[in-house]
């Protein structure tokens, strides 16, 4: 059954990301894919519930929907106020040939593959529950809730900071005083919470590969590194970087 769900999800994501490619092409903005990111997990979560409904998969679908819809709304609203994300500008500037054909495979379909892989705990949640391990549902839900509050608050503080025309160069208040990327910390916390919930079912531990992949991407590849790279020559950010934790909320150094 798991194999069947994975195959169906792969087909759904292929169609889904192709549709968002058309939307991005019409907008002439590659960063449109960022809005599709969170909603892709919502699609997968409810597809699993329809194929193999149970209490755990339904709970995870609800949590993923809250996360994905909030994130998509936040990113879409932000994109309406700003130009193309610098990450995609830098990436596409190195390409030769047909930009949009390259983007379809290198950005849209690639992100579809990542959604498919990271959503493993959602898929594994369709297995039968393990007797005596129900406490993992409560623990995972509490971890998820903590992560959701952190990410939502961090995004709100960043949005307020960017809306201030007389703002300083670096956001160093609120959660951003304790982490240079509290929004990413909140996102990862939520996914590890979902992974913990999935461990309550048979072979649910396999789902932990999902948040592991996401953690590697955010910490080492597409999340933190590009942001830090753009600010290498900023002396104020260097000082902020010296005393502030890169990800986990932690008291700043003196």
Coordinates of N, CA and C in Angstrom, one line a residue:
X1 N 0.8 -1.2 0.0 CA 0.0 0.0 0.0 C 0.9 1.3 0.0
X2 N 2.0 1.2 0.8 CA 2.8 2.4 0.8 C 3.4 2.7 -0.6
X3 N 3.8 1.6 -1.3 CA 4.3 1.8 -2.7 C 3.3 2.5 -3.6
X4 N 2.1 2.0 -3.5 CA 1.0 2.6 -4.3 C 0.8 4.1 -4.0
X5 N 0.8 4.4 -2.7 CA 0.6 5.8 -2.3 C 1.7 6.7 -2.8
X6 N 3.0 6.2 -2.7 CA 4.1 6.9 -3.2 C 4.0 7.2 -4.7
X7 N 3.6 6.2 -5.4 CA 3.5 6.3 -6.9 C 2.4 7.3 -7.2
X8 N 1.2 7.3 -6.5 CA 0.1 8.2 -6.8 C 0.6 9.6 -6.4
X9 N 1.3 9.8 -5.3 CA 1.7 11.1 -4.9 C 2.7 11.7 -5.9
X10 N 3.6 10.8 -6.5 CA 4.5 11.3 -7.5 C 3.8 11.8 -8.7
X11 N 2.7 11.1 -9.1 CA 2.0 11.6 -10.3 C 1.3 12.9 -10.0
X12 N 0.7 13.0 -8.8 CA 0.0 14.2 -8.4 C 1.0 15.4 -8.3
X13 N 2.2 15.2 -7.8 CA 3.1 16.3 -7.7 C 3.7 16.7 -9.0
X14 N 3.8 15.7 -10.0 CA 4.2 16.1 -11.3 C 3.2 17.0 -12.0
X15 N 1.9 16.7 -11.8 CA 0.9 17.6 -12.4 C 0.9 18.9 -11.7
X16 N 1.0 18.8 -10.3 CA 0.9 20.0 -9.5 C 2.0 21.0 -9.8
X17 N 3.3 20.5 -9.9 CA 4.4 21.4 -10.1 C 4.4 21.9 -11.5
X18 N 3.9 21.2 -12.5 CA 3.7 21.6 -13.8 C 2.7 22.8 -13.9
X19 N 1.7 22.7 -13.2 CA 0.7 23.8 -13.1 C 1.3 25.0 -12.6
X20 N 2.1 24.9 -11.5 CA 2.7 26.1 -10.9 C 3.8 26.7 -11.8
X21 N 4.4 25.8 -12.6 CA 5.3 26.3 -13.6 C 4.6 27.2 -14.6
X22 N 3.5 26.8 -15.1 CA 2.7 27.7 -16.0 C 2.3 29.0 -15.3
X23 N 2.0 29.0 -14.1 CA 1.6 30.2 -13.3 C 2.9 31.1 -13.2
X24 N 4.0 30.5 -12.9 CA 5.3 31.3 -12.8 C 5.7 31.8 -14.1
X25 N 5.5 31.1 -15.2 CA 5.8 31.6 -16.5 C 5.0 32.8 -16.9
X26 N 3.7 32.7 -16.5 CA 2.8 33.9 -16.9 C 3.2 35.1 -16.0
X27 N 3.7 34.9 -14.8 CA 4.1 36.0 -13.9 C 5.5 36.5 -14.2
X28 N 6.3 35.6 -15.0 CA 7.7 35.9 -15.2 C 8.5 36.0 -13.9
X29 N 8.2 35.1 -13.0 CA 8.9 35.1 -11.7 C 9.1 33.7 -11.3
X30 N 10.4 33.3 -11.1 CA 10.8 32.0 -10.7 C 10.4 31.7 -9.2
X31 N 10.4 32.8 -8.4 CA 10.1 32.6 -7.0 C 8.7 32.3 -6.7
X32 N 7.8 32.2 -7.7 CA 6.5 31.7 -7.6 C 6.5 30.3 -7.0
X33 N 7.5 29.6 -7.3 CA 7.6 28.2 -6.8 C 7.6 28.1 -5.3
X34 N 8.1 29.2 -4.6 CA 8.1 29.2 -3.2 C 6.7 29.1 -2.6
X35 N 5.7 29.7 -3.2 CA 4.3 29.6 -2.8 C 3.8 28.2 -3.0
X36 N 4.3 27.5 -4.0 CA 3.8 26.1 -4.3 C 4.4 25.2 -3.3
X37 N 5.5 25.5 -2.6 CA 6.2 24.6 -1.7 C 5.3 24.1 -0.6
X38 N 4.8 25.0 0.2 CA 4.0 24.6 1.3 C 2.7 23.9 0.9
X39 N 2.1 24.4 -0.2 CA 0.8 23.8 -0.6 C 1.0 22.4 -1.2
X40 N 2.2 22.1 -1.7 CA 2.5 20.8 -2.2 C 2.3 19.7 -1.1
X41 N 2.7 20.1 0.1 CA 2.6 19.1 1.2 C 1.2 19.0 1.7
X42 N 0.4 20.0 1.6 CA -1.0 19.9 1.9 C -1.7 19.0 0.9
X43 N -1.3 19.1 -0.4 CA -1.9 18.2 -1.4 C -1.5 16.7 -1.1
X44 N -0.3 16.5 -0.8 CA 0.2 15.1 -0.4 C -0.6 14.6 0.8
X45 N -0.7 15.4 1.8 CA -1.3 15.0 3.1 C -2.7 14.5 2.9
X46 N -3.5 15.3 2.2 CA -4.9 14.9 2.0 C -5.0 13.8 1.0
X47 N -4.1 13.7 0.1 CA -4.1 12.5 -0.8 C -3.9 11.2 -0.1
X48 N -3.0 11.3 1.0 CA -2.8 10.1 1.8 C -4.1 9.8 2.6
X49 N -4.7 10.8 3.2 CA -5.9 10.6 3.9 C -7.0 9.9 3.1
X50 N -7.2 10.3 1.8 CA -8.2 9.8 0.9 C -7.9 8.3 0.6
X51 N -6.6 8.0 0.4 CA -6.2 6.7 0.0 C -6.2 5.7 1.2
X52 N -5.8 6.2 2.3 CA -5.7 5.3 3.5 C -6.0 6.0 4.8
X53 N -7.3 6.3 5.0 CA -7.7 7.1 6.1 C -7.5 6.4 7.5
X54 N -6.9 7.2 8.4 CA -6.9 6.7 9.8 C -6.6 8.0 10.7
X55 N -6.7 7.8 12.0 CA -6.6 8.9 12.9 C -5.3 9.7 12.8
X56 N -4.2 9.0 12.7 CA -2.9 9.6 12.7 C -2.7 10.4 11.4
X57 N -3.0 9.8 10.2 CA -2.8 10.4 9.0 C -3.7 11.7 8.9
X58 N -4.9 11.6 9.5 CA -5.8 12.8 9.5 C -5.2 13.9 10.3
X59 N -4.7 13.5 11.5 CA -4.1 14.5 12.4 C -2.9 15.2 11.7
X60 N -2.1 14.4 11.1 CA -0.9 15.0 10.4 C -1.4 15.9 9.2
X61 N -2.4 15.5 8.5 CA -2.9 16.3 7.4 C -3.4 17.6 7.9
X62 N -4.0 17.7 9.0 CA -4.5 18.9 9.6 C -3.3 19.8 10.0
X63 N -2.3 19.2 10.6 CA -1.1 20.0 11.1 C -0.4 20.5 9.8
X64 N -0.2 19.7 8.8 CA 0.5 20.1 7.6 C -0.3 21.2 6.9
X65 N -1.6 21.1 6.9 CA -2.4 22.1 6.3 C -2.3 23.5 6.9
X66 N -2.3 23.5 8.3 CA -2.1 24.8 9.0 C -0.7 25.4 8.7
X67 N 0.3 24.5 8.7 CA 1.7 25.0 8.3 C 1.7 25.5 6.9
X68 N 1.3 24.6 5.9 CA 1.4 24.9 4.5 C 0.6 26.1 4.1
X69 N -0.6 26.3 4.6 CA -1.4 27.4 4.1 C -0.9 28.7 4.7
X70 N -0.5 28.7 6.0 CA 0.1 29.9 6.5 C 1.4 30.3 5.8
X71 N 2.2 29.4 5.5 CA 3.5 29.7 4.8 C 3.2 30.2 3.4
X72 N 2.3 29.5 2.7 CA 2.0 30.0 1.3 C 1.5 31.4 1.3
X73 N 0.6 31.7 2.2 CA 0.0 33.0 2.3 C 1.1 34.0 2.6
X74 N 2.0 33.7 3.5 CA 3.0 34.6 3.9 C 3.9 34.9 2.7
X75 N 4.3 33.9 2.0 CA 5.3 34.0 0.9 C 4.6 34.8 -0.3
X76 N 3.3 34.4 -0.6 CA 2.6 35.1 -1.7 C 2.5 36.6 -1.4
X77 N 2.1 36.9 -0.2 CA 1.9 38.3 0.1 C 3.2 39.1 0.1
X78 N 4.3 38.4 0.5 CA 5.6 39.0 0.4 C 6.0 39.3 -1.0
X79 N 5.7 38.3 -1.9 CA 6.2 38.4 -3.3 C 5.5 39.6 -4.0
X80 N 4.3 39.9 -3.5 CA 3.5 41.0 -4.2 C 4.2 42.4 -3.9
X81 N 5.0 42.4 -2.8 CA 5.6 43.7 -2.4 C 7.0 43.8 -2.8
X82 N 7.6 42.7 -3.3 CA 9.0 42.8 -3.6 C 9.3 42.2 -5.0
X83 N 10.5 42.5 -5.5 CA 10.9 41.9 -6.8 C 11.3 40.5 -6.6
X84 N 11.8 39.9 -7.7 CA 12.2 38.5 -7.7 C 13.2 38.2 -6.6
X85 N 13.0 37.0 -6.0 CA 13.9 36.6 -4.9 C 15.4 36.6 -5.4
X86 N 16.3 37.2 -4.7 CA 17.7 37.2 -5.2 C 18.3 35.9 -5.4
X87 N 17.9 34.9 -4.7 CA 18.4 33.5 -4.9 C 18.2 33.0 -6.3
X88 N 17.0 33.3 -6.8 CA 16.7 32.8 -8.2 C 17.3 33.7 -9.2
X89 N 17.5 35.0 -8.9 CA 18.2 35.9 -9.8 C 19.7 35.4 -10.0
X90 N 20.3 35.1 -8.9 CA 21.7 34.6 -8.9 C 21.8 33.3 -9.6
X91 N 20.9 32.4 -9.3 CA 20.9 31.1 -9.9 C 20.7 31.1 -11.4
X92 N 19.7 31.8 -11.9 CA 19.4 31.8 -13.3 C 20.4 32.6 -14.1
X93 N 21.1 33.5 -13.5 CA 22.1 34.3 -14.2 C 23.3 33.4 -14.7
X94 N 23.4 32.3 -14.1 CA 24.5 31.4 -14.5 C 24.1 30.4 -15.7
X95 N 22.8 30.4 -16.0 CA 22.3 29.5 -17.0 C 22.5 30.0 -18.4
X96 N 22.6 29.0 -19.3 CA 22.7 29.3 -20.7 C 21.5 28.6 -21.4
X97 N 21.1 29.2 -22.6 CA 20.0 28.5 -23.3 C 18.6 29.0 -22.8
X98 N 17.6 28.1 -23.0 CA 16.2 28.4 -22.6 C 16.1 28.4 -21.1
X99 N 15.9 29.6 -20.5 CA 15.8 29.8 -19.1 C 14.6 29.0 -18.5
X100 N 13.5 29.1 -19.1 CA 12.3 28.5 -18.5 C 12.3 27.0 -18.7
X101 N 12.8 26.5 -19.7 CA 13.0 25.0 -19.8 C 13.9 24.5 -18.8
X102 N 15.0 25.2 -18.5 CA 15.9 24.8 -17.5 C 15.2 24.9 -16.1
X103 N 14.4 26.0 -15.9 CA 13.8 26.2 -14.6 C 12.7 25.1 -14.3
X104 N 12.1 24.6 -15.4 CA 11.1 23.6 -15.2 C 11.7 22.3 -14.6
X105 N 12.9 21.9 -15.1 CA 13.5 20.7 -14.5 C 14.3 21.0 -13.3
X106 N 15.1 22.1 -13.3 CA 16.0 22.4 -12.2 C 15.4 23.0 -10.9
X107 N 14.2 23.6 -11.1 CA 13.5 24.2 -9.9 C 12.2 23.5 -9.6
X108 N 11.3 23.5 -10.6 CA 9.9 23.1 -10.3 C 9.9 21.6 -10.1
X109 N 10.4 20.8 -11.1 CA 10.3 19.3 -10.9 C 11.2 18.9 -9.8
X110 N 12.4 19.5 -9.6 CA 13.3 19.2 -8.5 C 12.6 19.4 -7.2
X111 N 11.9 20.5 -7.0 CA 11.2 20.8 -5.8 C 10.0 19.8 -5.6
X112 N 9.4 19.4 -6.7 CA 8.4 18.3 -6.6 C 9.0 17.0 -6.0
X113 N 10.2 16.7 -6.5 CA 10.9 15.5 -6.0 C 11.2 15.6 -4.5
X114 N 11.6 16.8 -4.1 CA 11.9 17.1 -2.7 C 10.7 17.0 -1.8
X115 N 9.6 17.5 -2.3 CA 8.3 17.4 -1.5 C 8.0 16.0 -1.3
X116 N 8.1 15.2 -2.4 CA 7.8 13.8 -2.4 C 8.6 13.1 -1.3
X117 N 9.9 13.4 -1.3 CA 10.8 12.7 -0.3 C 10.6 13.2 1.1
X118 N 10.5 14.5 1.3 CA 10.3 15.1 2.7 C 9.0 14.7 3.3
X119 N 8.0 14.4 2.4 CA 6.7 14.0 3.0 C 6.6 12.6 3.4
X120 N 7.7 11.9 3.5 CA 7.7 10.5 3.9 C 6.9 10.3 5.2
X121 N 7.1 11.1 6.3 CA 6.3 10.9 7.5 C 4.8 10.9 7.3
X122 N 4.4 11.7 6.3 CA 2.9 11.8 6.0 C 2.5 10.5 5.4
X123 N 3.3 9.9 4.5 CA 2.9 8.7 3.9 C 3.0 7.5 4.9
X124 N 4.0 7.5 5.7 CA 4.2 6.4 6.6 C 3.0 6.4 7.7
X125 N 2.4 7.5 7.9 CA 1.3 7.6 8.9 C 0.1 6.8 8.5
X126 N 0.1 6.3 7.2 CA -1.0 5.5 6.8 C -1.0 4.1 7.3
X127 N 0.2 3.7 7.9 CA 0.3 2.3 8.4 C -0.5 2.2 9.7
X128 N -0.7 0.9 10.1 CA -1.5 0.7 11.4 C -0.7 1.2 12.6
X129 N -1.5 1.7 13.6 CA -0.8 2.3 14.8 C -0.2 1.2 15.7
X130 N 0.8 1.5 16.4 CA 1.5 0.6 17.3 C 0.8 0.7 18.7
X131 N 0.5 -0.4 19.3 CA -0.1 -0.4 20.6 C 0.9 0.0 21.7
X132 N 0.5 1.0 22.5 CA 1.4 1.4 23.6 C 2.3 2.6 23.3
X133 N 2.2 3.1 22.0 CA 3.1 4.2 21.6 C 2.3 5.5 21.3
X134 N 1.1 5.5 21.8 CA 0.2 6.7 21.6 C 0.8 8.0 22.1
X135 N 1.6 7.9 23.2 CA 2.2 9.1 23.8 C 3.0 9.9 22.8
X136 N 3.5 9.2 21.7 CA 4.3 9.9 20.7 C 3.4 11.0 19.9
X137 N 2.1 10.7 19.8 CA 1.2 11.6 19.2 C 1.2 12.9 19.9
X138 N 1.1 12.8 21.3 CA 1.0 14.0 22.1 C 2.4 14.8 22.0
X139 N 3.5 14.0 22.2 CA 4.8 14.6 22.2 C 5.0 15.3 20.8
X140 N 4.8 14.6 19.7 CA 5.0 15.2 18.4 C 4.1 16.5 18.2
X141 N 2.9 16.4 18.6 CA 2.0 17.6 18.5 C 2.5 18.8 19.2
X142 N 3.0 18.5 20.4 CA 3.5 19.7 21.2 C 4.8 20.2 20.6
X143 N 5.6 19.4 20.0 CA 6.8 19.9 19.3 C 6.4 20.7 18.1
X144 N 5.4 20.1 17.4 CA 4.9 20.8 16.2 C 4.4 22.2 16.6
X145 N 3.6 22.3 17.6 CA 3.0 23.5 18.1 C 4.0 24.6 18.4
X146 N 5.1 24.1 19.1 CA 6.2 25.0 19.4 C 6.8 25.6 18.2
X147 N 7.1 24.7 17.2 CA 7.7 25.1 16.0 C 6.8 26.1 15.2
X148 N 5.5 25.8 15.2 CA 4.6 26.7 14.5 C 4.6 28.1 15.0
X149 N 4.5 28.2 16.4 CA 4.5 29.5 17.0 C 5.8 30.2 16.7
X150 N 6.9 29.5 16.8 CA 8.2 30.2 16.5 C 8.3 30.7 15.1
X151 N 7.9 29.9 14.1 CA 8.0 30.3 12.7 C 7.0 31.4 12.4
X152 N 5.8 31.3 12.9 CA 4.8 32.4 12.6 C 5.2 33.7 13.3
X153 N 5.8 33.7 14.5 CA 6.2 34.9 15.2 C 7.4 35.5 14.5
X154 N 8.4 34.6 14.1 CA 9.6 35.1 13.4 C 9.2 35.8 12.1
X155 N 8.3 35.2 11.3 CA 7.9 35.8 10.0 C 7.2 37.1 10.2
X156 N 6.4 37.2 11.3 CA 5.7 38.4 11.6 C 6.7 39.5 12.0
X157 N 7.7 39.2 12.8 CA 8.7 40.2 13.2 C 9.5 40.6 12.0
X158 N 9.8 39.7 11.1 CA 10.6 40.1 9.9 C 9.7 41.0 9.0
X159 N 8.5 40.7 8.8 CA 7.6 41.5 8.0 C 7.4 42.9 8.5
X160 N 7.3 43.0 9.9 CA 7.2 44.3 10.5 C 8.5 45.1 10.3
X161 N 9.6 44.4 10.4 CA 11.0 45.0 10.2 C 11.1 45.6 8.8
X162 N 10.8 44.8 7.8 CA 10.9 45.2 6.5 C 10.0 46.3 6.1
X163 N 8.9 46.4 6.8 CA 7.9 47.5 6.4 C 8.3 48.8 7.0
X164 N 9.3 48.9 7.9 CA 9.8 50.1 8.5 C 10.9 50.7 7.6
X165 N 10.6 51.9 7.0 CA 11.5 52.5 6.1 C 12.8 53.0 6.7
X166 N 12.7 53.3 8.0 CA 13.8 53.8 8.8 C 14.5 52.7 9.6
X167 N 14.4 51.5 9.1 CA 14.9 50.3 9.9 C 16.4 50.3 9.8
X168 N 17.1 49.6 10.8 CA 18.5 49.4 10.8 C 18.8 48.3 9.7
X169 N 20.1 48.1 9.5 CA 20.5 47.2 8.5 C 20.2 45.7 8.9
X170 N 20.3 45.4 10.1 CA 20.1 44.0 10.6 C 19.0 43.9 11.7
X171 N 18.1 43.0 11.5 CA 17.1 42.7 12.5 C 17.7 41.9 13.6
X172 N 17.7 42.5 14.8 CA 18.3 41.9 16.0 C 17.5 41.9 17.2
X173 N 16.2 42.0 17.0 CA 15.2 42.1 18.1 C 14.3 40.9 18.1
X174 N 13.5 40.7 19.2 CA 12.6 39.6 19.2 C 13.3 38.2 19.1
X175 N 12.7 37.3 18.4 CA 13.4 36.0 18.2 C 14.7 36.1 17.5
X176 N 14.8 37.1 16.6 CA 16.0 37.3 15.8 C 17.2 37.7 16.7
X177 N 17.0 38.0 18.0 CA 18.1 38.3 18.9 C 18.8 37.0 19.3
X178 N 18.0 35.9 19.3 CA 18.5 34.6 19.7 C 18.9 33.6 18.6
X179 N 18.5 33.9 17.4 CA 18.8 33.1 16.2 C 18.9 34.0 15.0
X180 N 19.8 33.7 14.1 CA 19.9 34.4 12.8 C 18.8 33.9 11.9
X181 N 18.2 32.8 12.1 CA 17.2 32.2 11.2 C 16.1 31.5 12.1
X182 N 15.4 32.2 12.9 CA 14.4 31.6 13.8 C 13.2 31.0 13.0
X183 N 12.9 31.6 11.8 CA 11.9 31.0 11.0 C 12.2 29.6 10.5
X184 N 13.4 29.4 10.1 CA 13.9 28.1 9.7 C 13.9 27.1 10.8
X185 N 14.3 27.6 12.0 CA 14.3 26.8 13.2 C 12.8 26.3 13.5
X186 N 11.9 27.2 13.4 CA 10.5 26.9 13.6 C 10.0 25.9 12.6
X187 N 10.4 26.0 11.3 CA 9.9 25.1 10.3 C 10.5 23.7 10.5
X188 N 11.7 23.6 10.8 CA 12.3 22.3 11.1 C 11.7 21.6 12.3
X189 N 11.4 22.4 13.4 CA 10.8 21.9 14.6 C 9.5 21.3 14.3
X190 N 8.7 22.0 13.4 CA 7.4 21.4 13.0 C 7.5 20.1 12.3
X191 N 8.5 20.0 11.4 CA 8.6 18.7 10.7 C 9.2 17.6 11.5
X192 N 10.0 17.9 12.5 CA 10.5 16.9 13.4 C 9.3 16.4 14.3
X193 N 8.4 17.4 14.6 CA 7.2 17.0 15.4 C 6.3 16.0 14.6
X194 N 6.2 16.3 13.3 CA 5.4 15.4 12.5 C 6.1 14.0 12.3
X195 N 7.4 14.1 12.3 CA 8.1 12.8 12.2 C 7.9 12.0 13.5
X196 N 7.9 12.7 14.6 CA 7.7 12.0 15.9 C 6.3 11.3 15.9
X197 N 5.3 12.1 15.4 CA 3.9 11.5 15.4 C 3.9 10.3 14.5
X198 N 4.5 10.3 13.4 CA 4.5 9.2 12.5 C 5.1 8.0 13.1
X199 N 6.0 8.1 14.0 CA 6.7 7.0 14.7 C 5.7 6.2 15.5
X200 N 4.5 6.7 15.7 CA 3.5 5.9 16.4 C 2.9 4.8 15.6
X201 N 3.2 4.7 14.3 CA 2.6 3.7 13.5 C 3.8 2.7 13.1
X202 N 3.4 1.6 12.5 CA 4.3 0.6 12.1 C 5.3 1.1 11.1
X203 N 6.5 0.9 11.3 CA 7.6 1.4 10.4 C 7.6 3.0 10.2
X204 N 7.0 3.6 11.2 CA 6.9 5.1 11.1 C 8.2 5.8 11.2
X205 N 9.2 5.1 11.8 CA 10.6 5.7 11.9 C 11.2 6.0 10.5
X206 N 10.7 5.3 9.5 CA 11.2 5.5 8.1 C 10.9 7.0 7.7
X207 N 9.8 7.5 8.3 CA 9.4 8.9 8.0 C 10.4 9.9 8.4
X208 N 11.2 9.5 9.4 CA 12.2 10.5 9.9 C 13.2 10.9 8.8
X209 N 13.3 10.1 7.7 CA 14.2 10.5 6.6 C 13.7 11.9 6.0
X210 N 12.4 12.1 6.1 CA 11.8 13.4 5.6 C 12.4 14.6 6.2
X211 N 12.2 14.8 7.6 CA 12.8 15.9 8.2 C 14.3 16.0 8.2
X212 N 14.9 14.8 8.1 CA 16.4 14.8 8.0 C 16.8 15.4 6.6
X213 N 16.1 15.1 5.6 CA 16.4 15.7 4.3 C 16.2 17.2 4.3
X214 N 15.1 17.6 4.9 CA 14.8 19.0 5.0 C 15.8 19.8 5.8
X215 N 16.3 19.2 6.9 CA 17.3 19.8 7.8 C 18.6 20.0 7.0
X216 N 19.0 19.0 6.2 CA 20.2 19.1 5.4 C 20.1 20.2 4.4
X217 N 18.9 20.3 3.7 CA 18.7 21.4 2.7 C 18.8 22.8 3.3
X218 N 18.1 22.9 4.5 CA 18.0 24.3 5.1 C 19.3 24.7 5.7
X219 N 20.0 23.8 6.3 CA 21.2 24.1 7.1 C 22.4 24.2 6.1
X220 N 22.5 23.4 5.1 CA 23.7 23.3 4.3 C 23.6 23.7 2.8
X221 N 22.3 23.8 2.3 CA 22.2 23.9 0.9 C 21.4 25.2 0.5
X222 N 20.1 25.1 0.5 CA 19.2 26.2 -0.1 C 18.7 27.2 0.9
X223 N 18.8 26.9 2.2 CA 18.2 27.8 3.2 C 19.2 28.9 3.7
X224 N 19.9 28.5 4.7 CA 20.8 29.4 5.4 C 22.0 29.9 4.5
X225 N 22.8 29.0 3.9 CA 24.0 29.4 3.1 C 23.8 30.6 2.1
X226 N 22.7 30.6 1.3 CA 22.6 31.7 0.3 C 22.4 33.0 1.0
X227 N 21.6 33.0 2.1 CA 21.3 34.3 2.8 C 22.6 34.8 3.5
X228 N 23.4 33.9 4.1 CA 24.6 34.3 4.7 C 25.6 34.8 3.7
X229 N 25.7 34.1 2.6 CA 26.6 34.5 1.5 C 26.4 35.9 1.0
X230 N 25.1 36.3 0.9 CA 24.8 37.7 0.4 C 25.3 38.8 1.3
X231 N 25.5 38.4 2.6 CA 25.9 39.4 3.6 C 27.3 39.3 4.1
X232 N 28.1 38.6 3.4 CA 29.5 38.4 3.8 C 30.3 39.7 4.0
X233 N 30.0 40.7 3.2 CA 30.8 41.9 3.3 C 30.1 43.0 4.2
X234 N 29.1 42.7 4.8 CA 28.4 43.6 5.7 C 29.0 43.5 7.1
X235 N 29.7 44.5 7.6 CA 30.4 44.5 8.9 C 29.4 44.4 10.0
X236 N 28.2 45.0 9.9 CA 27.2 44.9 11.0 C 26.7 43.5 11.1
X237 N 26.5 42.9 9.9 CA 26.0 41.5 10.0 C 27.1 40.5 10.5
X238 N 28.3 40.8 10.2 CA 29.4 40.0 10.7 C 29.4 40.0 12.2
X239 N 29.2 41.2 12.8 CA 29.2 41.3 14.3 C 27.9 40.5 14.8
X240 N 26.8 40.7 14.1 CA 25.6 40.0 14.5 C 25.8 38.4 14.4
X241 N 26.5 38.0 13.4 CA 26.8 36.6 13.1 C 27.7 36.1 14.2
X242 N 28.7 36.9 14.7 CA 29.6 36.5 15.7 C 29.0 36.1 17.0
X243 N 27.9 36.9 17.4 CA 27.3 36.7 18.7 C 26.0 35.9 18.7
X244 N 25.5 35.6 17.5 CA 24.1 35.1 17.5 C 24.1 33.6 16.9
X245 N 23.4 32.8 17.5 CA 23.3 31.4 17.0 C 22.7 31.3 15.6
X246 N 23.3 30.5 14.7 CA 22.8 30.4 13.4 C 21.4 29.9 13.2
X247 N 20.9 29.0 14.1 CA 19.6 28.4 13.9 C 18.8 28.2 15.2
X248 N 19.4 27.4 16.1 CA 18.7 27.2 17.4 C 18.6 28.4 18.2
X249 N 17.4 28.7 18.8 CA 17.3 29.8 19.7 C 18.2 29.7 20.9
X250 N 19.1 30.6 21.1 CA 20.1 30.5 22.1 C 20.5 31.9 22.6
X251 N 20.8 32.1 23.9 CA 21.2 33.5 24.3 C 22.4 33.9 23.5
X252 N 22.4 35.2 23.1 CA 23.6 35.7 22.3 C 24.9 35.8 23.2
X253 N 26.0 35.7 22.5 CA 27.3 35.9 23.1 C 27.5 37.4 23.5
X254 N 28.2 37.7 24.5 CA 28.5 39.0 24.9 C 29.5 39.7 24.0

